[in-house]
Amino acid sequence: MHHPWILLRGLTREAAHWGSFVEAFEHALPGARVVVQDLPGNGLLHRAVSPATVRGMVDACRAQLAAQGVRPPFRVLAMSLGAMVATEWARVAPEELVGCVLINTSLRPFSPFYQRLRPRNYAALLRLAFGGSPSEQVEQEVLRLTSNRALHRQQVVPDWAEIRRQRPVSVANTLRQLAAAARYRAPKKPPLANMLLLASREDGLVHGQCSQAIASAWQVPVAFHPWAGHDLPLDDPGWVIEKIRGWVAADSRS
């Protein structure tokens, strides 16, 4: 049975930031319905107020899907802040989810704050949140922080800059999302039996050790990419898709 896949991005990012990954994902999992979701304050919902808690983001996602007529149970593929939303969703409504794939996330209480967001990036992140720099310049900096294939990926900067101009995320919403992420505490026990963690060993934003700590605590599988950055689906979409295909196939056999 094909359960809809719900795709969630991270802090201040939106559905359009998945880029060509969505089409590749749909192609690799024939028959799968893929729904790319914006968190309030981002993307098509950029004029909405971002919930100040991860739980509030879960409630918003569930309400949006219900309004769109997309019915559970779902599989969720989520990055970073989106992965916190997926985790909380699994905690409050496990019957709605048949599986979660979490990419490059970090969760309290499993990792110290300096691994969850590497200190060398604090200044850059604050500059991005508050600076009135041109969109191209901001997105060039985002790419530097999140991708280890920058030379091959210059083509995304104009697209991302256009997204930023069309659907800007306010400073207030950025801060609300940051606060929600910082405050969120994940359950110590796995919220769902069927989970897969994917992480980048060379993630410059969130230490790869964070995913290892979660996998160890929850006793769920984790796979590490050797060179990709924080935006793993951008740097190596094929690897992400292969890992998910293998996981789905193993699940359908069990």
PDB file of C-alpha atoms in Angstrom:
ATOM      1  CA  MET A   1       0.000   0.000   0.000  1.00  0.00           C
ATOM      2  CA  HIS A   2       1.307   3.454  -0.931  1.00  0.00           C
ATOM      3  CA  HIS A   3       1.134   5.806   2.022  1.00  0.00           C
ATOM      4  CA  PRO A   4       1.552   9.511   1.141  1.00  0.00           C
ATOM      5  CA  TRP A   5       5.033  10.906   1.789  1.00  0.00           C
ATOM      6  CA  ILE A   6       5.059  14.250   3.614  1.00  0.00           C
ATOM      7  CA  LEU A   7       8.264  16.246   3.037  1.00  0.00           C
ATOM      8  CA  LEU A   8       9.300  18.888   5.605  1.00  0.00           C
ATOM      9  CA  ARG A   9      12.247  21.297   5.376  1.00  0.00           C
ATOM     10  CA  GLY A  10      14.223  23.058   8.077  1.00  0.00           C
ATOM     11  CA  LEU A  11      14.545  26.512   9.597  1.00  0.00           C
ATOM     12  CA  THR A  12      13.091  29.279   7.350  1.00  0.00           C
ATOM     13  CA  ARG A  13      13.229  26.987   4.292  1.00  0.00           C
ATOM     14  CA  GLU A  14      10.248  26.022   2.161  1.00  0.00           C
ATOM     15  CA  ALA A  15       8.883  23.397  -0.225  1.00  0.00           C
ATOM     16  CA  ALA A  16      10.662  24.979  -3.216  1.00  0.00           C
ATOM     17  CA  HIS A  17      14.064  24.424  -1.562  1.00  0.00           C
ATOM     18  CA  TRP A  18      13.759  20.680  -2.245  1.00  0.00           C
ATOM     19  CA  GLY A  19      14.382  21.626  -5.881  1.00  0.00           C
ATOM     20  CA  SER A  20      14.720  18.698  -8.300  1.00  0.00           C
ATOM     21  CA  PHE A  21      14.889  16.199  -5.411  1.00  0.00           C
ATOM     22  CA  VAL A  22      11.081  15.829  -5.315  1.00  0.00           C
ATOM     23  CA  GLU A  23      10.854  14.721  -8.956  1.00  0.00           C
ATOM     24  CA  ALA A  24      13.760  12.294  -8.509  1.00  0.00           C
ATOM     25  CA  PHE A  25      12.151  10.901  -5.348  1.00  0.00           C
ATOM     26  CA  GLU A  26       8.784  10.379  -7.073  1.00  0.00           C
ATOM     27  CA  HIS A  27      10.535   8.701  -9.997  1.00  0.00           C
ATOM     28  CA  ALA A  28      12.439   6.328  -7.673  1.00  0.00           C
ATOM     29  CA  LEU A  29       9.347   5.334  -5.656  1.00  0.00           C
ATOM     30  CA  PRO A  30       6.715   4.735  -8.351  1.00  0.00           C
ATOM     31  CA  GLY A  31       3.152   5.177  -7.172  1.00  0.00           C
ATOM     32  CA  ALA A  32       4.157   7.173  -4.110  1.00  0.00           C
ATOM     33  CA  ARG A  33       2.190  10.369  -3.530  1.00  0.00           C
ATOM     34  CA  VAL A  34       4.545  13.128  -2.390  1.00  0.00           C
ATOM     35  CA  VAL A  35       3.194  16.169  -0.527  1.00  0.00           C
ATOM     36  CA  VAL A  36       5.691  18.973   0.127  1.00  0.00           C
ATOM     37  CA  GLN A  37       4.579  20.910   3.162  1.00  0.00           C
ATOM     38  CA  ASP A  38       5.424  24.453   4.279  1.00  0.00           C
ATOM     39  CA  LEU A  39       5.675  25.244   7.985  1.00  0.00           C
ATOM     40  CA  PRO A  40       3.734  28.422   8.928  1.00  0.00           C
ATOM     41  CA  GLY A  41       5.918  31.485   8.335  1.00  0.00           C
ATOM     42  CA  ASN A  42       7.717  29.885   5.377  1.00  0.00           C
ATOM     43  CA  GLY A  43       6.983  29.477   1.674  1.00  0.00           C
ATOM     44  CA  LEU A  44       3.375  29.919   0.647  1.00  0.00           C
ATOM     45  CA  LEU A  45       2.602  30.508   4.341  1.00  0.00           C
ATOM     46  CA  HIS A  46       5.248  33.217   4.784  1.00  0.00           C
ATOM     47  CA  ARG A  47       2.668  35.781   5.910  1.00  0.00           C
ATOM     48  CA  ALA A  48       1.419  33.484   8.705  1.00  0.00           C
ATOM     49  CA  VAL A  49       2.919  33.640  12.195  1.00  0.00           C
ATOM     50  CA  SER A  50       5.355  30.805  12.895  1.00  0.00           C
ATOM     51  CA  PRO A  51       4.295  28.760  15.932  1.00  0.00           C
ATOM     52  CA  ALA A  52       6.640  29.355  18.862  1.00  0.00           C
ATOM     53  CA  THR A  53       6.686  25.620  19.662  1.00  0.00           C
ATOM     54  CA  VAL A  54       7.399  22.478  17.670  1.00  0.00           C
ATOM     55  CA  ARG A  55       4.062  21.100  18.894  1.00  0.00           C
ATOM     56  CA  GLY A  56       2.336  24.112  17.322  1.00  0.00           C
ATOM     57  CA  MET A  57       4.049  23.307  14.017  1.00  0.00           C
ATOM     58  CA  VAL A  58       2.783  19.707  14.212  1.00  0.00           C
ATOM     59  CA  ASP A  59      -0.783  20.914  14.803  1.00  0.00           C
ATOM     60  CA  ALA A  60      -0.493  23.276  11.819  1.00  0.00           C
ATOM     61  CA  CYS A  61       0.803  20.493   9.525  1.00  0.00           C
ATOM     62  CA  ARG A  62      -1.981  18.124  10.520  1.00  0.00           C
ATOM     63  CA  ALA A  63      -4.625  20.822   9.989  1.00  0.00           C
ATOM     64  CA  GLN A  64      -3.217  21.737   6.553  1.00  0.00           C
ATOM     65  CA  LEU A  65      -3.204  18.121   5.382  1.00  0.00           C
ATOM     66  CA  ALA A  66      -6.757  17.600   6.610  1.00  0.00           C
ATOM     67  CA  ALA A  67      -7.835  20.750   4.740  1.00  0.00           C
ATOM     68  CA  GLN A  68      -6.150  19.425   1.581  1.00  0.00           C
ATOM     69  CA  GLY A  69      -7.946  16.095   1.954  1.00  0.00           C
ATOM     70  CA  VAL A  70      -4.688  14.181   2.438  1.00  0.00           C
ATOM     71  CA  ARG A  71      -5.470  11.378   4.867  1.00  0.00           C
ATOM     72  CA  PRO A  72      -3.135   9.473   7.201  1.00  0.00           C
ATOM     73  CA  PRO A  73      -1.300   7.222   7.714  1.00  0.00           C
ATOM     74  CA  PHE A  74       1.781   8.967   6.296  1.00  0.00           C
ATOM     75  CA  ARG A  75       5.474   8.465   5.857  1.00  0.00           C
ATOM     76  CA  VAL A  76       7.480  11.590   6.683  1.00  0.00           C
ATOM     77  CA  LEU A  77      10.834  12.649   5.215  1.00  0.00           C
ATOM     78  CA  ALA A  78      12.145  15.627   7.161  1.00  0.00           C
ATOM     79  CA  MET A  79      15.270  17.716   7.568  1.00  0.00           C
ATOM     80  CA  SER A  80      16.637  19.604  10.529  1.00  0.00           C
ATOM     81  CA  LEU A  81      13.781  21.603  12.178  1.00  0.00           C
ATOM     82  CA  GLY A  82      11.348  19.580  10.040  1.00  0.00           C
ATOM     83  CA  ALA A  83      12.757  16.426  11.652  1.00  0.00           C
ATOM     84  CA  MET A  84      11.895  17.839  15.089  1.00  0.00           C
ATOM     85  CA  VAL A  85       8.343  18.363  13.810  1.00  0.00           C
ATOM     86  CA  ALA A  86       8.256  14.756  12.548  1.00  0.00           C
ATOM     87  CA  THR A  87       9.528  13.496  15.920  1.00  0.00           C
ATOM     88  CA  GLU A  88       6.868  15.406  17.867  1.00  0.00           C
ATOM     89  CA  TRP A  89       4.194  14.280  15.394  1.00  0.00           C
ATOM     90  CA  ALA A  90       5.224  10.664  16.046  1.00  0.00           C
ATOM     91  CA  ARG A  91       5.003  11.334  19.782  1.00  0.00           C
ATOM     92  CA  VAL A  92       1.536  12.930  19.822  1.00  0.00           C
ATOM     93  CA  ALA A  93      -0.146  10.938  17.023  1.00  0.00           C
ATOM     94  CA  PRO A  94       1.860   7.757  16.312  1.00  0.00           C
ATOM     95  CA  GLU A  95      -1.168   6.148  14.666  1.00  0.00           C
ATOM     96  CA  GLU A  96      -0.908   8.719  11.837  1.00  0.00           C
ATOM     97  CA  LEU A  97       2.647   7.752  10.842  1.00  0.00           C
ATOM     98  CA  VAL A  98       3.957   4.471   9.450  1.00  0.00           C
ATOM     99  CA  GLY A  99       7.553   5.665   9.269  1.00  0.00           C
ATOM    100  CA  CYS A 100       9.895   8.647   9.552  1.00  0.00           C
ATOM    101  CA  VAL A 101      13.188   9.420   7.821  1.00  0.00           C
ATOM    102  CA  LEU A 102      15.074  12.154   9.685  1.00  0.00           C
ATOM    103  CA  ILE A 103      17.957  13.948   7.931  1.00  0.00           C
ATOM    104  CA  ASN A 104      20.740  15.815   9.773  1.00  0.00           C
ATOM    105  CA  THR A 105      18.722  16.650  12.837  1.00  0.00           C
ATOM    106  CA  SER A 106      19.718  17.254  16.426  1.00  0.00           C
ATOM    107  CA  LEU A 107      17.589  16.770  19.484  1.00  0.00           C
ATOM    108  CA  ARG A 108      17.697  17.582  23.145  1.00  0.00           C
ATOM    109  CA  PRO A 109      18.352  15.747  25.444  1.00  0.00           C
ATOM    110  CA  PHE A 110      20.743  13.597  23.369  1.00  0.00           C
ATOM    111  CA  SER A 111      23.414  16.137  22.384  1.00  0.00           C
ATOM    112  CA  PRO A 112      25.017  19.272  23.881  1.00  0.00           C
ATOM    113  CA  PHE A 113      24.077  22.600  22.307  1.00  0.00           C
ATOM    114  CA  TYR A 114      27.538  23.193  20.799  1.00  0.00           C
ATOM    115  CA  GLN A 115      27.135  20.041  18.688  1.00  0.00           C
ATOM    116  CA  ARG A 116      23.513  20.801  17.835  1.00  0.00           C
ATOM    117  CA  LEU A 117      24.520  24.099  16.231  1.00  0.00           C
ATOM    118  CA  ARG A 118      28.234  24.511  15.758  1.00  0.00           C
ATOM    119  CA  PRO A 119      29.452  27.752  17.430  1.00  0.00           C
ATOM    120  CA  ARG A 120      31.564  28.812  14.444  1.00  0.00           C
ATOM    121  CA  ASN A 121      28.278  29.508  12.614  1.00  0.00           C
ATOM    122  CA  TYR A 122      26.525  31.669  15.229  1.00  0.00           C
ATOM    123  CA  ALA A 123      27.729  34.980  13.806  1.00  0.00           C
ATOM    124  CA  ALA A 124      26.837  34.015  10.236  1.00  0.00           C
ATOM    125  CA  LEU A 125      23.363  32.835  11.242  1.00  0.00           C
ATOM    126  CA  LEU A 126      22.631  36.043  13.160  1.00  0.00           C
ATOM    127  CA  ARG A 127      23.861  38.074  10.194  1.00  0.00           C
ATOM    128  CA  LEU A 128      21.504  36.130   7.922  1.00  0.00           C
ATOM    129  CA  ALA A 129      18.556  36.661  10.274  1.00  0.00           C
ATOM    130  CA  PHE A 130      19.065  40.415  10.795  1.00  0.00           C
ATOM    131  CA  GLY A 131      21.143  41.705   7.916  1.00  0.00           C
ATOM    132  CA  GLY A 132      19.492  43.484   5.041  1.00  0.00           C
ATOM    133  CA  SER A 133      21.927  41.960   2.535  1.00  0.00           C
ATOM    134  CA  PRO A 134      20.887  41.379  -1.084  1.00  0.00           C
ATOM    135  CA  SER A 135      19.125  38.024  -1.633  1.00  0.00           C
ATOM    136  CA  GLU A 136      21.964  36.608  -3.776  1.00  0.00           C
ATOM    137  CA  GLN A 137      24.515  37.371  -1.079  1.00  0.00           C
ATOM    138  CA  VAL A 138      22.385  35.778   1.657  1.00  0.00           C
ATOM    139  CA  GLU A 139      21.778  32.623  -0.353  1.00  0.00           C
ATOM    140  CA  GLN A 140      25.456  32.356  -1.273  1.00  0.00           C
ATOM    141  CA  GLU A 141      26.161  32.319   2.469  1.00  0.00           C
ATOM    142  CA  VAL A 142      23.413  29.740   3.109  1.00  0.00           C
ATOM    143  CA  LEU A 143      24.953  27.539   0.407  1.00  0.00           C
ATOM    144  CA  ARG A 144      28.390  27.910   1.997  1.00  0.00           C
ATOM    145  CA  LEU A 145      26.994  26.821   5.379  1.00  0.00           C
ATOM    146  CA  THR A 146      24.890  23.933   4.115  1.00  0.00           C
ATOM    147  CA  SER A 147      26.550  22.420   1.035  1.00  0.00           C
ATOM    148  CA  ASN A 148      29.921  20.780   0.463  1.00  0.00           C
ATOM    149  CA  ARG A 149      29.432  20.772  -3.298  1.00  0.00           C
ATOM    150  CA  ALA A 150      29.284  24.528  -3.720  1.00  0.00           C
ATOM    151  CA  LEU A 151      31.320  24.519  -6.932  1.00  0.00           C
ATOM    152  CA  HIS A 152      28.820  22.217  -8.607  1.00  0.00           C
ATOM    153  CA  ARG A 153      25.805  23.872  -7.084  1.00  0.00           C
ATOM    154  CA  GLN A 154      26.108  27.536  -8.039  1.00  0.00           C
ATOM    155  CA  GLN A 155      22.982  27.181 -10.158  1.00  0.00           C
ATOM    156  CA  VAL A 156      20.783  26.990  -7.037  1.00  0.00           C
ATOM    157  CA  VAL A 157      21.727  30.473  -5.806  1.00  0.00           C
ATOM    158  CA  PRO A 158      19.638  32.420  -8.365  1.00  0.00           C
ATOM    159  CA  ASP A 159      16.658  30.106  -7.683  1.00  0.00           C
ATOM    160  CA  TRP A 160      17.002  30.501  -3.928  1.00  0.00           C
ATOM    161  CA  ALA A 161      17.417  34.281  -4.218  1.00  0.00           C
ATOM    162  CA  GLU A 162      14.203  34.456  -6.239  1.00  0.00           C
ATOM    163  CA  ILE A 163      12.382  32.392  -3.569  1.00  0.00           C
ATOM    164  CA  ARG A 164      13.674  34.814  -0.909  1.00  0.00           C
ATOM    165  CA  ARG A 165      12.439  37.851  -2.886  1.00  0.00           C
ATOM    166  CA  GLN A 166       9.008  36.349  -3.597  1.00  0.00           C
ATOM    167  CA  ARG A 167       8.309  34.753  -0.210  1.00  0.00           C
ATOM    168  CA  PRO A 168      10.529  36.411   2.405  1.00  0.00           C
ATOM    169  CA  VAL A 169      10.585  34.995   5.934  1.00  0.00           C
ATOM    170  CA  SER A 170      10.311  37.768   8.502  1.00  0.00           C
ATOM    171  CA  VAL A 171      12.908  38.313  11.234  1.00  0.00           C
ATOM    172  CA  ALA A 172      10.179  37.691  13.833  1.00  0.00           C
ATOM    173  CA  ASN A 173       9.267  34.336  12.276  1.00  0.00           C
ATOM    174  CA  THR A 174      12.937  33.365  11.985  1.00  0.00           C
ATOM    175  CA  LEU A 175      13.396  34.031  15.700  1.00  0.00           C
ATOM    176  CA  ARG A 176      10.212  32.141  16.600  1.00  0.00           C
ATOM    177  CA  GLN A 177      11.433  29.120  14.634  1.00  0.00           C
ATOM    178  CA  LEU A 178      14.876  29.313  16.244  1.00  0.00           C
ATOM    179  CA  ALA A 179      13.265  29.540  19.703  1.00  0.00           C
ATOM    180  CA  ALA A 180      10.974  26.574  18.980  1.00  0.00           C
ATOM    181  CA  ALA A 181      13.963  24.484  17.858  1.00  0.00           C
ATOM    182  CA  ALA A 182      16.071  25.508  20.854  1.00  0.00           C
ATOM    183  CA  ARG A 183      13.320  24.724  23.365  1.00  0.00           C
ATOM    184  CA  TYR A 184      12.192  21.417  21.936  1.00  0.00           C
ATOM    185  CA  ARG A 185      12.876  18.280  23.974  1.00  0.00           C
ATOM    186  CA  ALA A 186      12.444  14.954  22.231  1.00  0.00           C
ATOM    187  CA  PRO A 187      11.125  11.846  23.992  1.00  0.00           C
ATOM    188  CA  LYS A 188      13.842   9.639  25.479  1.00  0.00           C
ATOM    189  CA  LYS A 189      12.152   6.539  24.080  1.00  0.00           C
ATOM    190  CA  PRO A 190      11.612   6.144  20.318  1.00  0.00           C
ATOM    191  CA  PRO A 191       8.276   7.765  19.420  1.00  0.00           C
ATOM    192  CA  LEU A 192       7.830   5.348  16.497  1.00  0.00           C
ATOM    193  CA  ALA A 193       9.236   1.870  15.851  1.00  0.00           C
ATOM    194  CA  ASN A 194       9.898   2.477  12.172  1.00  0.00           C
ATOM    195  CA  MET A 195      12.512   5.220  11.838  1.00  0.00           C
ATOM    196  CA  LEU A 196      15.636   5.806   9.765  1.00  0.00           C
ATOM    197  CA  LEU A 197      18.262   8.481  10.413  1.00  0.00           C
ATOM    198  CA  LEU A 198      20.465   9.852   7.623  1.00  0.00           C
ATOM    199  CA  ALA A 199      23.388  12.122   8.464  1.00  0.00           C
ATOM    200  CA  SER A 200      26.414  13.787   6.877  1.00  0.00           C
ATOM    201  CA  ARG A 201      29.796  13.137   8.497  1.00  0.00           C
ATOM    202  CA  GLU A 202      30.975  16.507   7.163  1.00  0.00           C
ATOM    203  CA  ASP A 203      27.909  18.541   8.151  1.00  0.00           C
ATOM    204  CA  GLY A 204      29.320  21.977   9.005  1.00  0.00           C
ATOM    205  CA  LEU A 205      26.143  23.193  10.708  1.00  0.00           C
ATOM    206  CA  VAL A 206      25.028  20.298  12.927  1.00  0.00           C
ATOM    207  CA  HIS A 207      27.539  17.737  14.192  1.00  0.00           C
ATOM    208  CA  GLY A 208      26.981  14.241  12.745  1.00  0.00           C
ATOM    209  CA  GLN A 209      27.377  12.912  16.280  1.00  0.00           C
ATOM    210  CA  CYS A 210      23.880  14.253  17.008  1.00  0.00           C
ATOM    211  CA  SER A 211      22.273  11.655  14.724  1.00  0.00           C
ATOM    212  CA  GLN A 212      24.450   8.915  16.196  1.00  0.00           C
ATOM    213  CA  ALA A 213      23.325   9.891  19.709  1.00  0.00           C
ATOM    214  CA  ILE A 214      19.641   9.722  18.714  1.00  0.00           C
ATOM    215  CA  ALA A 215      20.102   6.381  16.900  1.00  0.00           C
ATOM    216  CA  SER A 216      21.857   4.897  19.931  1.00  0.00           C
ATOM    217  CA  ALA A 217      19.224   6.151  22.387  1.00  0.00           C
ATOM    218  CA  TRP A 218      16.278   5.007  20.268  1.00  0.00           C
ATOM    219  CA  GLN A 219      17.927   1.870  18.846  1.00  0.00           C
ATOM    220  CA  VAL A 220      17.060   2.829  15.259  1.00  0.00           C
ATOM    221  CA  PRO A 221      19.262   2.545  12.152  1.00  0.00           C
ATOM    222  CA  VAL A 222      21.482   5.436  11.030  1.00  0.00           C
ATOM    223  CA  ALA A 223      23.456   5.789   7.793  1.00  0.00           C
ATOM    224  CA  PHE A 224      26.313   8.277   7.369  1.00  0.00           C
ATOM    225  CA  HIS A 225      27.242  10.020   4.140  1.00  0.00           C
ATOM    226  CA  PRO A 226      31.019  10.489   3.876  1.00  0.00           C
ATOM    227  CA  TRP A 227      31.322  14.016   2.420  1.00  0.00           C
ATOM    228  CA  ALA A 228      27.964  15.816   1.995  1.00  0.00           C
ATOM    229  CA  GLY A 229      27.025  18.953   3.925  1.00  0.00           C
ATOM    230  CA  HIS A 230      23.935  19.784   5.983  1.00  0.00           C
ATOM    231  CA  ASP A 231      21.699  19.894   2.893  1.00  0.00           C
ATOM    232  CA  LEU A 232      22.208  16.218   2.115  1.00  0.00           C
ATOM    233  CA  PRO A 233      19.356  15.969  -0.456  1.00  0.00           C
ATOM    234  CA  LEU A 234      21.020  18.804  -2.394  1.00  0.00           C
ATOM    235  CA  ASP A 235      24.560  17.423  -2.222  1.00  0.00           C
ATOM    236  CA  ASP A 236      23.780  13.778  -3.006  1.00  0.00           C
ATOM    237  CA  PRO A 237      20.097  13.155  -3.782  1.00  0.00           C
ATOM    238  CA  GLY A 238      20.821   9.725  -5.280  1.00  0.00           C
ATOM    239  CA  TRP A 239      22.365   8.466  -2.034  1.00  0.00           C
ATOM    240  CA  VAL A 240      19.394   9.683   0.038  1.00  0.00           C
ATOM    241  CA  ILE A 241      16.899   8.052  -2.327  1.00  0.00           C
ATOM    242  CA  GLU A 242      18.810   4.736  -2.390  1.00  0.00           C
ATOM    243  CA  LYS A 243      18.893   4.560   1.411  1.00  0.00           C
ATOM    244  CA  ILE A 244      15.157   5.285   1.623  1.00  0.00           C
ATOM    245  CA  ARG A 245      14.313   2.749  -1.092  1.00  0.00           C
ATOM    246  CA  GLY A 246      16.242   0.052   0.770  1.00  0.00           C
ATOM    247  CA  TRP A 247      14.515   0.959   4.021  1.00  0.00           C
ATOM    248  CA  VAL A 248      11.021   0.917   2.446  1.00  0.00           C
ATOM    249  CA  ALA A 249      11.753  -2.409   0.727  1.00  0.00           C
ATOM    250  CA  ALA A 250      12.931  -3.982   4.014  1.00  0.00           C
ATOM    251  CA  ASP A 251       9.818  -2.640   5.760  1.00  0.00           C
ATOM    252  CA  SER A 252       7.464  -4.103   3.132  1.00  0.00           C
ATOM    253  CA  ARG A 253       9.165  -7.503   3.424  1.00  0.00           C
ATOM    254  CA  SER A 254       8.873  -7.624   7.211  1.00  0.00           C
TER     255      SER A 254
END
